[in-house]
Tab-separated table of C-alpha atoms in Angstrom:
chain	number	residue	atom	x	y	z
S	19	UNK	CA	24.159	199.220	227.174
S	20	UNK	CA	25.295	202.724	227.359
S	21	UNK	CA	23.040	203.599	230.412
S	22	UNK	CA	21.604	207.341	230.280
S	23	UNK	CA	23.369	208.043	226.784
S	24	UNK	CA	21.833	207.344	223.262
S	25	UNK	CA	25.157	206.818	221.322
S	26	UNK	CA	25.360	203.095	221.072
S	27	UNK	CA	21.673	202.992	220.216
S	28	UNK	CA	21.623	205.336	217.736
S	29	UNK	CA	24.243	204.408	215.584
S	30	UNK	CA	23.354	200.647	216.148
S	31	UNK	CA	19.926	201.860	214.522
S	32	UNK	CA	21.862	203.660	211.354
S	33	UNK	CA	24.005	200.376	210.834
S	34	UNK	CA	21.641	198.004	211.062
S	35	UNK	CA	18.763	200.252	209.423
S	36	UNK	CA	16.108	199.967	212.193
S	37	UNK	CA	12.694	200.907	211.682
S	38	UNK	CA	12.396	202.894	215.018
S	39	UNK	CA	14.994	203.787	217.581
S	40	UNK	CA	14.395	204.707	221.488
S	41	UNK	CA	17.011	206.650	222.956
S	42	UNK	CA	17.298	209.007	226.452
S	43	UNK	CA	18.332	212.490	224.719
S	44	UNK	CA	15.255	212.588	222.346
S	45	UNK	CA	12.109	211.150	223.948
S	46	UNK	CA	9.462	209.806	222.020
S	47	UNK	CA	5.746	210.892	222.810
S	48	UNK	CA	3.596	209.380	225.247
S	49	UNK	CA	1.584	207.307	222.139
S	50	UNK	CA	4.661	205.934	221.106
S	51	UNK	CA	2.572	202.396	220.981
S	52	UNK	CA	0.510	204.079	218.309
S	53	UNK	CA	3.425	205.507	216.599
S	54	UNK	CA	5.261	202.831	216.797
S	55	UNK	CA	2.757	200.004	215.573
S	56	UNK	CA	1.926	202.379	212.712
S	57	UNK	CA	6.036	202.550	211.729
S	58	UNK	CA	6.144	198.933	211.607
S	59	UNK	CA	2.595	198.353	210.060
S	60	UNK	CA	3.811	200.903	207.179
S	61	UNK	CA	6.809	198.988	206.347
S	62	UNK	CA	5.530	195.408	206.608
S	63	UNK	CA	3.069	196.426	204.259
S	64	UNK	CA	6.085	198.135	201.564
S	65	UNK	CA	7.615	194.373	201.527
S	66	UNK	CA	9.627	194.426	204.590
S	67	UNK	CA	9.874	190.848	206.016
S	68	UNK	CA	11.335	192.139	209.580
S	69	UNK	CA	11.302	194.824	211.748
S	70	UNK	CA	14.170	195.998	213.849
S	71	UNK	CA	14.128	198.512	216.906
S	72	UNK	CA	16.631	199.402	218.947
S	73	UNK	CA	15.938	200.712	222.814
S	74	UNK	CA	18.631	202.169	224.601
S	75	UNK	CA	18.915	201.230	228.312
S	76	UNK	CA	17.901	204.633	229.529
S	77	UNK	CA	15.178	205.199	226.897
S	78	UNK	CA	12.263	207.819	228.335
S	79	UNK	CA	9.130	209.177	227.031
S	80	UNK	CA	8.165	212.926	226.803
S	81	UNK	CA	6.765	212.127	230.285
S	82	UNK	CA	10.035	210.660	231.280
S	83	UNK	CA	8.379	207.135	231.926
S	84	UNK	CA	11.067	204.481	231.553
S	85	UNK	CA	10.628	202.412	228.091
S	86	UNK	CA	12.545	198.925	227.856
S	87	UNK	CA	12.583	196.355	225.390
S	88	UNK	CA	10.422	194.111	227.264
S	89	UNK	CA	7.596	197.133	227.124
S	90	UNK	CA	8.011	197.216	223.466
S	91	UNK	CA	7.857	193.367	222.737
S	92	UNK	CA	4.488	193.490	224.628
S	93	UNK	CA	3.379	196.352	222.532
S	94	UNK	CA	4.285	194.785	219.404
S	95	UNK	CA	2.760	191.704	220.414
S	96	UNK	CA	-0.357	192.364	221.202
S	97	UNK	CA	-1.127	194.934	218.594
S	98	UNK	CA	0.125	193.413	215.420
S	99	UNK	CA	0.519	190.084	216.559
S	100	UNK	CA	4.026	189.745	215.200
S	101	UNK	CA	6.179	187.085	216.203
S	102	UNK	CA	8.428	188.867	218.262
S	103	UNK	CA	11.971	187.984	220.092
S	104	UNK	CA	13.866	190.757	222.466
S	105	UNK	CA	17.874	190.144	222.321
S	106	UNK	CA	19.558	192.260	224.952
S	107	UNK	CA	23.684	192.523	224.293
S	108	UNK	CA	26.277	192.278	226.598
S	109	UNK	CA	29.259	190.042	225.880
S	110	UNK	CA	28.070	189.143	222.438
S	111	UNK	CA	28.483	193.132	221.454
S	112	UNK	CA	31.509	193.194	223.570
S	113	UNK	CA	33.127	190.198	221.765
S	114	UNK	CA	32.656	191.046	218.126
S	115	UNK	CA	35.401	192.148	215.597
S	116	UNK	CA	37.074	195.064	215.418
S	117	UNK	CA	36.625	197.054	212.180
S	118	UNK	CA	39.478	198.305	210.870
S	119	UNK	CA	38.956	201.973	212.534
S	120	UNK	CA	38.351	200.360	215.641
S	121	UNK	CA	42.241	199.085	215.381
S	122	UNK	CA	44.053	202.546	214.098
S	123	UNK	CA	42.035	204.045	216.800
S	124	UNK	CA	43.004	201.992	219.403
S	125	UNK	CA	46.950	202.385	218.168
S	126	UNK	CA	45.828	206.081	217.942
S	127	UNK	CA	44.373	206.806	221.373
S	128	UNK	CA	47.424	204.225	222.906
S	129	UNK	CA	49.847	206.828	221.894
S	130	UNK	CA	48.263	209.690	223.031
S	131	UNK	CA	47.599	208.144	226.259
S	132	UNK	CA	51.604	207.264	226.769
S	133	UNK	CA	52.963	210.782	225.786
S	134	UNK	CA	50.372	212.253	227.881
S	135	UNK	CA	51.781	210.468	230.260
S	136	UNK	CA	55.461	211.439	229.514
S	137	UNK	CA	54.646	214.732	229.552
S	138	UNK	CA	52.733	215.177	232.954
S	139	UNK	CA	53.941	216.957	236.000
S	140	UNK	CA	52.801	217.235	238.881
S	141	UNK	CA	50.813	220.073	238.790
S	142	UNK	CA	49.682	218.915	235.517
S	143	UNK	CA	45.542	218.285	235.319
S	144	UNK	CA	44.463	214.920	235.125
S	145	UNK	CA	42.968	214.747	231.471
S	146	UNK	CA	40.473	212.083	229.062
S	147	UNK	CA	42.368	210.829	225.797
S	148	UNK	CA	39.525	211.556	223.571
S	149	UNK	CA	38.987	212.032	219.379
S	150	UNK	CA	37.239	215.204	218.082
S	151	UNK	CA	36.422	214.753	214.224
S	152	UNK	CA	39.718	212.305	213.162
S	153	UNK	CA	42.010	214.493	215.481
S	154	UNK	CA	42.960	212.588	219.046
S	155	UNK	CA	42.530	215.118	221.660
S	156	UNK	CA	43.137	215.598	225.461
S	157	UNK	CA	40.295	216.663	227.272
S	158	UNK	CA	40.563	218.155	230.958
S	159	UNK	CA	38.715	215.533	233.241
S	160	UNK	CA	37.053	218.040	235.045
S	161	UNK	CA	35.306	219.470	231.878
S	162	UNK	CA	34.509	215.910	231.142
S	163	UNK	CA	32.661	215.262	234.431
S	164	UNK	CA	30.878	218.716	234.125
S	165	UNK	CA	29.638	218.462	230.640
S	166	UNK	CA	27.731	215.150	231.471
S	167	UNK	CA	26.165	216.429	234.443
S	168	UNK	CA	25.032	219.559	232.465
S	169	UNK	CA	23.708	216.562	230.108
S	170	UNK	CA	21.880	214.830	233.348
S	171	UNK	CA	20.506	218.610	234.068
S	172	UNK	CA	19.263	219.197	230.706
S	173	UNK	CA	17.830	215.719	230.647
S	174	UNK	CA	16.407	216.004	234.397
S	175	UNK	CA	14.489	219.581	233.258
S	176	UNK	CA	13.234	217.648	229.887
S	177	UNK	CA	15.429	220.578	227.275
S	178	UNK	CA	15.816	217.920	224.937
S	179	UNK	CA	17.786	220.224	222.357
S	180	UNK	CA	20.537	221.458	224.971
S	181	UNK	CA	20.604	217.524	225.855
S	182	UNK	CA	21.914	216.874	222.276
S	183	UNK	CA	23.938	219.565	221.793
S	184	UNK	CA	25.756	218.775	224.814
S	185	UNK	CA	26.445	215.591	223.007
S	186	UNK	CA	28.397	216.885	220.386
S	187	UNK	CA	28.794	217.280	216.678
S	188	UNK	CA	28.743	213.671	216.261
S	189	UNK	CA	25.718	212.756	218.266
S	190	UNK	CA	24.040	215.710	216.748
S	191	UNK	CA	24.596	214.811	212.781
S	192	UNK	CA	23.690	211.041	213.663
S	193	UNK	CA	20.114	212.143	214.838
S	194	UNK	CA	19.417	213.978	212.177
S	195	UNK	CA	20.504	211.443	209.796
S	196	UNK	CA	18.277	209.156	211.663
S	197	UNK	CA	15.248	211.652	211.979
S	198	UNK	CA	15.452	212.358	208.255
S	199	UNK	CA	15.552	208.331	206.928
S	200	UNK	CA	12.775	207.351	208.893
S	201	UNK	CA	10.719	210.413	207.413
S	202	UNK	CA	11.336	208.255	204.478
S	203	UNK	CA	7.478	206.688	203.564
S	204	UNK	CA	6.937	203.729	201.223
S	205	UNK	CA	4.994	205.652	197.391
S	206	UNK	CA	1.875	205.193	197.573
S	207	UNK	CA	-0.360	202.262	195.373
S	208	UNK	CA	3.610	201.368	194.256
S	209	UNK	CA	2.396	197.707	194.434
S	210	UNK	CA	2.956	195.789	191.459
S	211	UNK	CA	-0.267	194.123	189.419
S	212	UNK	CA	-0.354	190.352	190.177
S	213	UNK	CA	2.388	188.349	188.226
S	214	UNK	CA	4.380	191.112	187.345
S	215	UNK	CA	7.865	191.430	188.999
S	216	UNK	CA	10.416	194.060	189.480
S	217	UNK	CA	13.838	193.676	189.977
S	218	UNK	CA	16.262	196.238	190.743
S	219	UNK	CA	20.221	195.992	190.177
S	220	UNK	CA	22.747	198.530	191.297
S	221	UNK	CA	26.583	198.292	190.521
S	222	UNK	CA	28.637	200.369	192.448
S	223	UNK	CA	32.134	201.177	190.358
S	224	UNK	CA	35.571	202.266	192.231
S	225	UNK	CA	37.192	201.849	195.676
S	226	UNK	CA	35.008	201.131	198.967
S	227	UNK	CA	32.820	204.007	200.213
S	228	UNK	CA	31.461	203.963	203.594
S	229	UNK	CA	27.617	203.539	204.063
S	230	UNK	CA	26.905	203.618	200.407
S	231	UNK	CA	24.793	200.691	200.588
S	232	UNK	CA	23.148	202.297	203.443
S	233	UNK	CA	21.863	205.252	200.945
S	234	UNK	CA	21.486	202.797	198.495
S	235	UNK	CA	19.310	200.375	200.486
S	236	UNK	CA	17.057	203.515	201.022
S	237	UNK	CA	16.462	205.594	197.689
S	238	UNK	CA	17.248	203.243	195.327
């Protein structure tokens, strides 16, 4: 899903802590088999039992040669010889539960759309009901329509930076989030001698924090 835009993919990879991550606006390099197989060797070795990666549907190399998920089974496959399944979502990802943000949002962006709508005139520019930081905006639908094509430009002339800045702030602090955890490499000779066990506890104290265990899954 999400066609020629990353967003879906990327923050599917932060939620679900993938090991490597394909998306349109940041191309990986033409080896990406090697880089790849070499990710998922790394971590299999460090304990991991499973190896997630997410490809979005208009993932590209530096080349801008397609990559899907079928290309990256086979990969997987025959280097590693991992048992390996693709799942491609559509109505399952559609159908799952709201979160509670996904509710206030959708209350949120509701009433903006209606007193949009009560205050338009006829001259008035059509606009997008949109959300900039936690603030519901209205965006002209014009500048909507020319900021992705100067997205599809950016793409088409392979300025991968101008690509993701044209994303946003959002889009822009996700990918670094992203490029800076997988930077992340199991310590080296960290494994254990034979019959000796390790077992770490953490106990987190006070009200709900968003993607603590995230931080926690990785550093601790």
């Amino acid at each position: 899903m999400g066609r020629h835009c990353g967003y879906l993919a990327l923050v599917a990879a932060l939620a679900s802590e993938a090991d490597f991550c394909f998306i349109p606006e940041w191309p990986v390099p033409t080896d990406w088999p090697t880089v790849l197989c070499h990710k998922l060797r790394m971590m299999r070795e460090a304990g991991s039992r499973l190896n997630i990666v997410i490809v979005a549907e208009g993932a590209l190399d530096r080349e801008g040669k397609c990559i899907t998920a079928e290309s990256v089974r086979a990969v997987v496959k025959e280097t590693l010889h991992y048992d390996t399944r693709t799942t491609v979502l559509g109505h399952v990802q559609r159908g799952g539960s709201p979160s509670a943000f996904d509710r206030l949002l959708g209350c949120r962006m509701g009433a903006e759309a209606v007193l949009a709508l009560m205050e338009m005139t006829p001259e008035s520019d059509p606009c997008v009901v949109s959300i900039d930081g936690n603030v519901i905006v209205r965006v002209p639908l014009m500048q909507c329509v020319q900021r992705t094509q100067a997205v599809k430009k950016a793409m088409d002339e392979r300025d991968w930076e101008t690509a993701v800045k044209l994303r946003g702030r959002s889009f822009q602090r996700n990918l670094q989030t992203y490029r800076l955890l997988t930077k992340v490499e199991p310590k080296k000779n960290f494994a254990d001698p034979p019959g000796l066990v390790h077992n770490l506890a953490v106990i987190n104290v006070g009200a709900p924090a968003g993607g603590l265990y995230f931080i926690i899954f990785f550093f601790a």
